[in-house]
């Protein structure tokens, strides 16, 4: 396919009259778009792209008759695909198709299917897609094939079930499945967003038209935004986000959807998607009340509702149950039965609440993103800002967190001239979220954090402690301590060899599913999620503002270097006075250095001279009495060695490297060792080998 399409790029071949034959030949590629082998699917897409990109505007001659089928096949392909590389290629082909086809023909071909495509995008991840919604892929069959074979093929076709993001990920863990499904929805939104630009084109929305395509689009989007389905609201909000990011001038759609999006942000619904667990919760609550009544405990005066909200159900199984059972002398057997039922109801309430919280957060998050992308911010910004910040703190799907990070950067840009300006508060909250995980940002008062509660319960006198490097507030190397912890966690595992993990979904990035390291407790998971979201946000903000970051966001720049300038005096460094100030100023400096490390790596090259000016401050921090400060300063030096290698290494070799020989000053030695290790980790990726030499040499 690639060879044949490449031949068409040659002028000699294009001179031949192939326009009519392409109308017949191109549809033969459709079956290969749905092939089980990914390389075949990729080749089919590359063939289509080659044909579209090498043809001039006369391509409409062969393209127009098959335009609708091509749009339908490509969009369906997007919904069923789970490979990132192929999804990106789908987007590339779709944009080229919209570019080469006449806008009038695109609108005429796509409008009848816009509603069906939105429905495919809204498909629940756990349910198979109705085959009536999918375009059947017909392949040429030999005439000699017998009726029995055809019947067998028909039966096999009926058994096949298709799912959004492909059936191959159905058996994956919930986090991975959620990732690939969200990826498919987001790519579908990109396709429909680009299509909305065509539908809103002024050329196809003339004054003489009785029904304008843009008006029909606005009504379709409003219909789904008015529904009680979370997936409908999320999908439409995503499409609006992608359309608004490409096109700002269509007021017909913007004026219709913006007020409704603000209305969505103020609503708290029990969405259609939780109907089953919500109904189960109602039934179990009533069963518990009946059991209490059988035990002659009447709670009618405490619970007087026909339909329980999640909060009311939770109150029933906690405070209400405890009060009424404690005020009666019950048979132990009866009390046990009641408590068993209470635990069952409480589990159902918890599950229902968790499902609702995820849906509620995503509905509000994407609605807020749509408002930001439309660039029509309301007077009161809190309803827009709150869900975005909540998603940064709580959303486990990294795709969603990255999407929100981009919208926060756009929001800050739009608010730079606003009065009062919310940017300082947003930046402060992001910086605080960045530093909540003590396993990444050490505590000045307790820099050596145990990795889990099991490790913590063993106490300081466990067998391995004598073999490990120890870290206190003022002595030790945190990087060495963490390397040894990680190595010990691997070598000390006992029991049978674990089964080899099944092959992950192709191209799924490490950590993309929101997975949390297994050595961490469930209680630590929220801190990891919150810290990761803040990392995404600050990095994206730095890239978005580019060379204007320091002036456009002075509060972020101050959060990076303000504490360095205020607490570290290059010409009058007094370690004793820093020690006397205590842990609070040291922790402030640690947090500031954490912001420095995260943001500096994403800053525009034009701002690097400003960062280089603070290298002397960083090197002075390497002899700070606080172990946590020395550790964070070393990590910042490592980052600087990547973005300003010559300047960083010149000062390091001249000022810091000699500290390795300062046998009378352990603080300087430890600071120099850790800084060198972090430089090696960033530049050469072999800090572990370095520490092996330091530890045992």
XYZ file of C-alpha atoms in Angstrom:
697
model
C 0.000 0.000 0.000
C 2.781 2.416 0.919
C 4.658 1.569 -2.283
C 1.614 2.116 -4.499
C 0.701 5.396 -2.820
C 4.311 6.581 -3.054
C 4.309 5.932 -6.785
C 1.527 8.470 -7.093
C 3.839 11.174 -5.763
C 5.820 11.129 -9.035
C 4.773 13.706 -11.673
C 4.992 11.120 -14.444
C 2.366 8.972 -12.742
C 0.133 11.920 -11.859
C -0.012 12.860 -15.527
C -2.099 9.766 -16.089
C -5.820 10.114 -15.595
C -6.142 8.389 -12.217
C -8.742 10.610 -10.583
C -11.657 8.356 -11.414
C -9.769 5.169 -10.565
C -8.848 6.513 -7.100
C -12.539 6.790 -6.327
C -12.719 3.031 -6.835
C -9.328 2.084 -5.441
C -9.223 4.068 -2.171
C -12.255 2.280 -0.609
C -10.248 -0.932 -0.852
C -8.136 0.476 1.995
C -11.102 0.566 4.447
C -10.787 -3.079 5.627
C -7.124 -2.539 6.449
C -8.031 0.316 8.809
C -9.666 -2.292 11.051
C -6.992 -4.984 10.738
C -5.918 -6.790 13.916
C -2.215 -6.088 13.249
C -1.240 -2.533 14.188
C 1.443 -2.233 11.494
C -1.202 -2.927 8.832
C -3.506 -0.265 10.283
C -0.616 2.180 10.336
C 0.282 1.398 6.719
C -3.322 1.970 5.645
C -3.333 5.392 7.308
C 0.014 6.344 5.795
C -1.357 5.355 2.398
C -4.367 7.628 2.824
C -2.181 10.495 4.018
C 0.172 10.103 1.065
C -2.724 10.133 -1.383
C -4.265 13.215 0.235
C -1.077 15.208 0.747
C 0.389 14.639 -2.724
C -2.766 15.587 -4.597
C -3.561 19.200 -5.413
C -6.968 20.792 -4.981
C -8.220 18.784 -7.952
C -8.301 15.828 -5.575
C -11.934 16.756 -4.920
C -12.686 15.036 -8.221
C -12.019 11.600 -6.770
C -12.513 12.493 -3.102
C -16.015 13.960 -3.160
C -17.880 10.731 -4.049
C -16.245 8.820 -1.171
C -15.857 11.707 1.306
C -18.638 10.670 3.656
C -17.482 7.055 3.824
C -13.896 8.159 4.438
C -14.941 10.452 7.300
C -17.052 7.697 8.864
C -14.331 5.049 8.615
C -11.605 7.295 10.030
C -13.727 8.463 12.981
C -14.841 4.912 13.749
C -11.210 3.850 13.520
C -10.337 6.525 16.111
C -12.991 5.309 18.558
C -11.773 1.697 18.394
C -8.011 2.438 18.468
C -5.773 2.201 21.555
C -2.311 2.840 20.057
C -0.974 6.371 20.598
C 1.126 6.478 17.414
C -1.835 5.393 15.286
C -4.162 7.852 17.013
C -1.753 10.677 16.178
C -1.685 9.486 12.571
C -5.497 9.394 12.492
C -5.539 13.042 13.573
C -2.999 13.914 10.882
C -5.037 12.185 8.148
C -8.287 13.771 9.374
C -6.854 17.303 9.222
C -5.432 16.670 5.754
C -8.795 15.347 4.610
C -10.619 18.440 5.895
C -8.001 20.629 4.243
C -8.210 19.004 0.798
C -11.985 18.563 0.579
C -14.288 21.465 -0.170
C -15.829 22.952 3.006
C -19.336 22.747 1.541
C -18.927 19.048 0.785
C -17.387 18.353 4.220
C -20.346 19.978 5.995
C -22.862 18.200 3.783
C -21.163 14.839 4.359
C -20.532 15.225 8.113
C -23.588 16.988 9.529
C -25.919 13.963 9.221
C -23.450 11.904 11.259
C -22.406 14.451 13.872
C -24.924 13.178 16.415
C -23.931 9.545 15.858
C -20.240 10.376 16.212
C -20.876 12.171 19.494
C -22.755 9.103 20.735
C -19.794 6.880 19.853
C -17.541 9.247 21.762
C -19.883 8.985 24.781
C -19.857 5.178 24.778
C -19.502 3.743 28.335
C -16.159 1.989 28.633
C -17.559 -1.253 30.100
C -20.341 -1.785 27.534
C -19.915 -3.134 23.987
C -20.825 -0.738 21.205
C -24.106 -1.371 19.430
C -23.033 -2.798 16.064
C -25.799 -0.811 14.368
C -23.796 2.333 15.214
C -20.706 1.039 13.413
C -20.011 1.130 9.712
C -19.703 -2.410 8.421
C -16.377 -3.116 6.768
C -17.012 -5.212 3.677
C -14.239 -7.249 2.127
C -14.263 -8.859 -1.299
C -14.961 -12.559 -1.052
C -14.415 -15.230 -3.657
C -17.512 -16.270 -5.549
C -16.629 -19.947 -5.193
C -16.939 -19.872 -1.409
C -19.740 -22.176 -0.300
C -22.852 -21.211 1.592
C -21.651 -23.069 4.676
C -18.519 -20.919 4.867
C -20.536 -17.724 4.416
C -22.882 -18.827 7.209
C -19.913 -19.493 9.483
C -18.495 -16.051 8.738
C -21.857 -14.458 9.528
C -22.037 -16.236 12.871
C -18.513 -15.170 13.778
C -19.332 -11.578 12.874
C -22.271 -11.579 15.290
C -20.074 -12.759 18.159
C -17.501 -9.958 17.745
C -17.935 -7.187 20.310
C -16.354 -3.789 19.902
C -15.485 -1.422 22.765
C -14.306 2.136 22.873
C -10.477 2.176 22.810
C -10.489 -1.442 21.628
C -11.441 -4.744 23.190
C -7.797 -5.632 23.889
C -7.722 -3.329 26.946
C -10.952 -4.580 28.544
C -9.075 -7.003 30.792
C -6.565 -4.385 31.958
C -6.635 -2.898 35.447
C -9.180 -0.077 35.912
C -6.546 2.694 35.858
C -5.004 1.515 32.582
C -8.408 0.994 30.996
C -9.487 4.481 32.079
C -6.324 5.916 30.535
C -6.780 4.385 27.070
C -10.517 5.183 27.017
C -9.888 8.806 27.959
C -7.178 8.962 25.288
C -9.647 7.751 22.645
C -12.274 10.282 23.789
C -9.764 13.130 23.683
C -8.612 12.243 20.179
C -12.235 11.938 19.029
C -12.804 15.409 20.485
C -9.861 16.732 18.441
C -11.404 15.318 15.255
C -14.837 16.742 16.002
C -13.337 20.055 17.120
C -11.633 20.443 13.741
C -14.885 19.474 12.037
C -16.785 22.106 14.042
C -14.508 24.736 12.513
C -15.777 23.671 9.086
C -19.398 23.694 10.272
C -18.924 27.220 11.668
C -17.221 28.498 8.516
C -18.901 31.756 7.371
C -19.025 30.432 3.827
C -21.522 27.718 4.744
C -23.554 29.891 7.136
C -25.028 32.502 4.814
C -27.833 34.861 5.796
C -30.210 33.380 3.223
C -30.142 29.922 4.801
C -33.241 28.888 6.710
C -31.278 26.576 9.039
C -27.606 27.388 9.434
C -25.188 24.507 10.193
C -23.652 26.477 13.095
C -27.088 26.922 14.703
C -27.809 23.204 14.348
C -24.432 22.426 15.921
C -25.169 24.749 18.869
C -28.520 23.030 19.477
C -26.898 19.578 19.328
C -24.250 20.565 21.860
C -26.872 22.145 24.135
C -29.004 19.011 23.993
C -26.192 16.906 25.448
C -25.148 19.569 27.974
C -28.734 19.568 29.280
C -28.762 15.810 29.805
C -28.172 14.107 33.149
C -25.434 11.908 31.746
C -21.898 12.678 32.892
C -20.389 11.139 29.756
C -22.536 13.328 27.521
C -21.487 16.463 29.365
C -17.815 15.464 29.443
C -17.721 14.590 25.739
C -19.436 17.782 24.590
C -17.226 19.913 26.855
C -14.148 18.255 25.315
C -15.383 18.972 21.785
C -16.030 22.616 22.721
C -12.514 22.820 24.205
C -10.889 21.547 21.017
C -13.082 23.660 18.718
C -12.525 26.844 20.753
C -8.763 26.255 20.774
C -8.827 26.297 16.952
C -11.499 28.917 16.244
C -12.637 31.924 18.261
C -14.782 33.913 15.838
C -17.996 31.847 15.748
C -20.222 33.702 18.209
C -23.312 31.686 17.234
C -22.080 28.602 19.074
C -20.149 30.422 21.808
C -23.108 32.559 22.894
C -25.321 29.464 23.161
C -22.982 27.126 25.051
C -21.116 29.474 27.429
C -24.100 30.213 29.746
C -24.969 26.513 29.845
C -21.384 25.575 30.730
C -21.535 28.025 33.651
C -24.823 26.408 34.661
C -23.166 22.968 34.630
C -20.484 24.297 36.991
C -23.155 25.188 39.565
C -25.047 21.869 39.387
C -24.660 18.831 41.624
C -26.496 15.921 39.981
C -26.650 12.206 40.552
C -25.681 11.270 37.016
C -27.265 8.504 34.962
C -24.020 6.503 35.103
C -24.440 5.770 38.833
C -28.088 4.694 38.552
C -27.309 1.052 39.352
C -25.175 1.572 42.497
C -27.448 4.437 43.595
C -30.535 2.186 43.372
C -28.698 -0.568 45.222
C -27.800 1.935 47.939
C -31.473 2.941 48.313
C -32.600 -0.669 48.658
C -29.925 -1.565 51.187
C -30.655 1.526 53.293
C -34.324 0.534 53.454
C -33.372 -3.047 54.327
C -31.242 -1.767 57.213
C -34.129 0.367 58.478
C -36.422 -2.689 58.295
C -33.950 -4.773 60.297
C -33.783 -2.033 62.920
C -37.587 -1.960 63.047
C -37.671 -5.756 63.537
C -35.397 -5.197 66.546
C -37.976 -2.669 67.844
C -35.751 0.297 67.046
C -37.701 3.061 65.368
C -35.593 5.731 63.621
C -38.468 7.452 61.843
C -37.823 10.649 63.763
C -34.160 10.623 62.670
C -34.554 9.476 59.068
C -37.502 10.898 57.192
C -36.796 10.637 53.456
C -38.064 8.455 50.647
C -34.842 8.808 48.617
C -31.486 8.947 50.363
C -28.734 11.212 49.184
C -25.206 9.864 49.544
C -24.644 12.105 52.573
C -27.904 10.964 54.200
C -27.062 7.313 53.576
C -23.610 7.813 55.051
C -25.123 9.500 58.100
C -27.530 6.564 58.520
C -24.745 3.954 58.686
C -22.531 6.034 60.969
C -23.892 8.504 63.507
C -27.583 7.482 63.378
C -26.832 3.748 63.633
C -24.342 4.203 66.477
C -26.724 6.404 68.485
C -29.804 4.200 68.191
C -27.987 0.911 68.853
C -26.103 2.275 71.858
C -29.335 3.479 73.500
C -30.878 -0.020 73.460
C -29.803 -3.215 75.170
C -29.748 -5.662 72.283
C -29.132 -9.375 72.053
C -25.495 -9.859 70.934
C -26.632 -12.026 68.032
C -29.120 -9.384 66.859
C -26.524 -6.659 67.242
C -24.069 -8.694 65.177
C -26.639 -9.115 62.385
C -27.402 -5.409 62.416
C -23.725 -4.460 62.318
C -23.072 -6.908 59.496
C -25.831 -5.286 57.444
C -24.523 -1.835 58.359
C -21.063 -2.739 57.041
C -22.599 -3.989 53.793
C -24.560 -0.764 53.355
C -21.525 1.332 54.219
C -19.476 -0.442 51.543
C -22.179 0.263 48.963
C -22.375 3.918 50.041
C -18.591 4.259 49.743
C -18.507 2.691 46.273
C -21.396 4.865 45.066
C -19.740 7.975 46.451
C -16.398 7.159 44.814
C -18.026 6.659 41.404
C -20.001 9.875 41.768
C -16.977 11.883 42.899
C -14.952 10.873 39.824
C -17.806 11.734 37.439
C -18.672 14.970 39.226
C -15.063 16.162 39.222
C -14.582 15.405 35.522
C -17.861 17.031 34.455
C -16.963 20.245 36.279
C -13.317 20.065 35.202
C -13.990 19.829 31.476
C -16.811 22.368 31.671
C -14.335 24.783 33.279
C -11.746 23.969 30.587
C -14.341 24.770 27.903
C -15.110 28.142 29.511
C -11.393 28.972 29.609
C -10.848 27.969 25.971
C -13.846 30.038 24.866
C -12.091 33.029 26.483
C -15.383 34.183 28.003
C -14.581 34.173 31.714
C -17.432 35.124 34.066
C -17.218 37.913 36.615
C -16.883 35.416 39.463
C -13.980 33.082 38.733
C -14.261 30.696 41.681
C -16.672 28.264 39.916
C -14.118 27.988 37.092
C -10.939 27.853 39.181
C -12.139 25.435 41.866
C -12.702 22.338 39.672
C -9.408 22.915 37.866
C -7.479 22.994 41.134
C -9.426 20.008 42.466
C -8.476 18.013 39.373
C -4.814 18.888 39.888
C -5.068 17.580 43.450
C -7.297 14.521 43.012
C -7.480 13.326 39.404
C -5.578 10.044 39.063
C -5.607 9.957 35.259
C -2.469 11.717 34.019
C -4.128 12.609 30.707
C -6.766 14.610 32.552
C -4.187 16.234 34.822
C -2.096 17.302 31.822
C -5.189 18.634 30.050
C -6.118 20.667 33.125
C -2.535 21.935 33.452
C -2.769 23.385 29.947
C -6.076 25.103 30.773
C -4.678 26.576 33.993
C -1.812 28.085 31.982
C -4.346 29.658 29.584
C -6.425 30.887 32.534
C -3.405 32.597 34.104
C -2.624 34.229 30.751
C -6.177 35.589 30.460
C -6.110 36.897 34.034
C -2.788 38.757 33.926
C -4.558 42.091 33.343
C -7.601 41.287 35.456
C -8.318 43.159 38.682
C -8.453 41.651 41.215
C -6.067 39.084 39.760
C -6.345 35.471 41.026
C -2.934 34.435 39.683
C -1.008 34.847 42.933
C -3.432 32.606 44.816
C -3.408 29.967 42.072
C 0.405 29.923 41.974
C 0.602 29.692 45.762
C -1.788 26.714 45.837
C 0.154 24.942 43.078
C 3.448 25.461 44.905
C 1.931 24.137 48.133
C 0.577 21.083 46.298
C 4.000 20.453 44.776
C 5.551 20.081 48.225
C 2.984 17.812 49.941
C 4.818 14.538 49.270
C 7.585 14.060 51.869
C 9.078 11.246 49.792
C 9.973 13.821 47.152
C 10.228 17.054 49.151
C 11.992 16.212 52.429
C 10.885 17.669 55.743
C 13.533 19.781 57.417
C 12.565 18.382 60.820
C 12.492 14.722 59.672
C 14.274 14.274 56.316
C 14.403 10.454 56.356
C 10.805 9.355 55.712
C 9.908 5.628 55.873
C 8.483 4.341 52.596
C 5.531 2.540 54.171
C 3.728 2.009 57.460
C 5.104 -1.534 57.671
C 8.626 -0.139 57.518
C 7.711 2.530 60.045
C 6.256 -0.059 62.444
C 9.560 -1.921 62.551
C 11.085 1.015 64.381
C 14.652 2.241 64.270
C 16.168 -1.019 65.479
C 15.393 -3.250 62.496
C 18.108 -5.561 61.213
C 18.883 -3.513 58.139
C 19.427 -0.214 59.981
C 22.957 -1.140 60.938
C 23.820 -1.655 57.275
C 22.287 1.579 56.017
C 23.446 5.122 55.762
C 21.671 7.137 58.466
C 20.177 10.568 57.989
C 19.355 13.129 60.666
C 18.322 16.783 60.548
C 21.921 17.922 60.163
C 23.958 14.879 59.088
C 23.740 12.473 56.180
C 23.046 12.317 52.453
C 19.367 11.868 51.580
C 20.055 10.718 48.006
C 22.329 7.926 49.256
C 19.751 6.989 51.895
C 16.997 6.715 49.277
C 19.146 4.701 46.867
C 19.945 2.214 49.605
C 16.277 2.018 50.640
C 15.257 1.224 47.072
C 18.011 -1.357 46.645
C 17.174 -3.036 49.956
C 13.473 -3.161 49.060
C 14.361 -5.203 45.969
C 16.945 -7.541 47.496
C 15.018 -8.247 50.725
C 11.858 -9.583 49.077
C 11.178 -13.154 50.097
C 8.875 -15.858 48.855
C 8.352 -17.419 45.434
C 9.396 -15.592 42.315
C 6.463 -13.483 41.170
C 4.795 -14.322 37.899
C 5.986 -12.374 34.918
C 3.630 -9.474 34.314
C 1.589 -9.615 31.159
C 2.713 -7.408 28.340
C 1.398 -3.885 28.821
C -0.586 -2.084 26.172
C 1.741 -0.882 23.480
C 3.009 2.704 23.826
C 1.473 3.250 27.274
C 3.879 5.629 29.076
C 5.260 4.651 32.452
C 2.972 5.909 35.184
C 0.437 7.148 32.676
C -2.361 5.097 34.142
C -2.059 6.922 37.419
C -0.481 3.907 39.095
C 1.243 4.490 42.407
C 4.490 2.737 43.395
C 3.642 -0.500 45.194
C 5.957 0.246 48.120
C 3.810 3.241 49.098
C 0.771 3.015 51.339
C -2.735 3.703 50.090
C -2.750 6.630 52.534
C 0.210 8.182 50.693
C -1.447 7.887 47.280
C -3.335 11.243 47.463
C -0.073 13.084 48.132
C 1.623 11.476 45.125
C -1.340 12.353 42.872
C -1.452 15.938 44.149
C 2.290 16.447 43.761
C 2.255 14.997 40.244
C -0.598 17.283 39.195
C 1.269 20.325 40.494
C 4.397 19.234 38.586
C 2.397 19.052 35.364
C 0.815 22.448 36.015
C 4.006 24.363 36.866
C 5.946 22.814 33.981
C 3.151 23.608 31.525
C 2.801 27.170 32.841
C 6.531 27.791 32.377
C 6.381 26.525 28.783
C 3.182 28.450 28.015
C 4.508 31.819 29.207
C 7.944 31.282 27.665
C 10.243 34.280 27.879
C 7.499 36.320 29.598
C 7.257 34.078 32.655
C 9.363 36.158 35.036
C 7.465 39.368 34.232
C 4.061 37.863 33.476
C 4.017 35.694 36.618
C 6.157 37.496 39.194
C 4.651 35.405 42.008
C 5.945 32.179 40.436
C 9.383 33.691 39.920
C 9.415 34.848 43.538
C 8.338 31.381 44.701
C 11.390 29.984 42.884
C 14.124 32.387 43.978
C 12.655 34.690 46.655
C 13.618 32.466 49.571
C 17.092 31.935 48.106
C 17.731 35.683 47.932
C 16.238 36.407 51.356
C 17.846 33.595 53.367
C 21.174 32.982 51.662
C 23.735 35.793 51.703
C 26.668 34.974 49.459
C 29.133 37.383 51.076
C 27.969 36.820 54.639
C 27.049 33.139 54.945
C 26.603 32.311 58.640
C 25.885 28.624 59.242
C 25.431 29.170 62.975
C 22.699 31.776 62.561
C 20.888 29.545 60.060
C 21.009 26.738 62.594
C 19.594 28.950 65.329
C 16.619 30.025 63.181
C 15.221 26.501 63.386
C 13.258 24.289 61.016
C 10.635 26.742 59.707
C 12.976 28.931 57.570
C 14.780 25.790 56.417
C 11.482 24.225 55.291
C 10.553 27.415 53.465
C 13.857 27.220 51.606
C 13.330 23.518 50.839
C 9.901 24.226 49.333
C 11.272 27.109 47.287
C 14.052 24.903 45.930
C 11.458 22.262 45.026
C 9.598 24.856 42.926
C 12.935 25.915 41.411
C 13.813 22.335 40.406
C 10.399 21.634 38.844
C 9.953 24.907 36.975
C 13.522 25.655 35.853
C 13.677 22.573 33.621
C 10.741 23.904 31.544
C 11.711 27.577 31.354
C 12.490 29.336 28.098
C 16.166 29.566 27.150
C 15.937 33.371 27.204
C 15.400 33.154 30.985
C 18.416 30.924 31.623
C 20.698 33.928 32.371
C 18.349 34.821 35.256
C 18.685 31.293 36.604
C 22.470 31.364 36.231
C 22.571 34.479 38.429
C 21.357 32.297 41.310
C 23.998 29.593 40.953
C 26.139 31.139 43.755
C 23.109 30.989 46.070
C 22.564 27.321 45.217
C 26.201 26.459 45.877
C 26.095 28.202 49.248
C 23.049 26.045 50.112
C 25.245 22.960 49.682
C 26.873 23.828 53.033
C 23.580 24.643 54.763
C 23.295 22.941 58.184
C 19.934 21.369 57.196
C 20.195 18.001 55.452
C 16.952 18.664 53.546
C 18.224 21.997 52.182
C 21.489 20.441 51.012
C 19.535 17.682 49.274
C 17.200 20.069 47.423
C 20.067 22.381 46.490
C 21.929 19.378 45.034
C 18.916 18.458 42.921
C 18.656 22.042 41.665
C 22.353 22.005 40.762
C 21.679 18.788 38.839
C 18.919 20.495 36.851
C 21.171 23.506 36.191
C 23.902 21.191 34.911
C 21.506 20.178 32.125
C 20.273 23.626 31.103
C 23.496 25.605 31.675
C 26.234 22.994 31.688
C 29.319 25.164 31.224
C 28.390 27.823 33.781
C 27.275 25.250 36.364
C 30.319 23.003 36.012
C 32.809 25.881 36.009
C 31.622 27.090 39.406
C 31.241 23.527 40.699
C 34.784 22.542 39.771
C 36.212 25.762 41.170
C 34.197 26.146 44.383
C 32.538 22.875 45.384
C 34.722 19.993 44.236
C 37.550 20.970 46.656
C 35.078 20.437 49.515
C 35.490 16.677 49.022
C 38.824 17.028 50.762
C 37.444 19.041 53.688
C 37.944 16.250 56.245
C 37.331 18.684 59.092
C 33.903 19.751 57.757
C 31.413 16.902 57.222
C 28.693 19.309 56.086
C 30.744 20.569 53.139
C 31.807 17.030 52.232
C 28.248 15.730 52.232
C 27.010 18.708 50.205
C 29.730 18.228 47.584
C 29.138 14.462 47.365
C 25.386 14.832 46.931
C 25.710 17.635 44.371
C 28.169 15.576 42.327
C 25.839 12.588 42.466
C 22.878 14.676 41.270
C 24.947 16.103 38.418
C 25.889 12.570 37.374
C 22.260 11.477 37.658
C 21.070 14.292 35.417
C 23.890 14.256 32.887
C 25.201 10.699 32.891
C 22.394 8.750 34.602
C 24.753 6.740 36.800
C 24.448 8.192 40.278
C 23.910 4.681 41.633
C 27.357 3.582 40.470
C 28.858 6.722 41.988
C 27.261 5.995 45.345
C 28.531 2.418 45.224
C 32.066 3.801 44.995
C 31.450 6.363 47.755
C 29.784 3.857 50.081
C 32.210 0.977 49.808
C 35.362 2.675 48.506
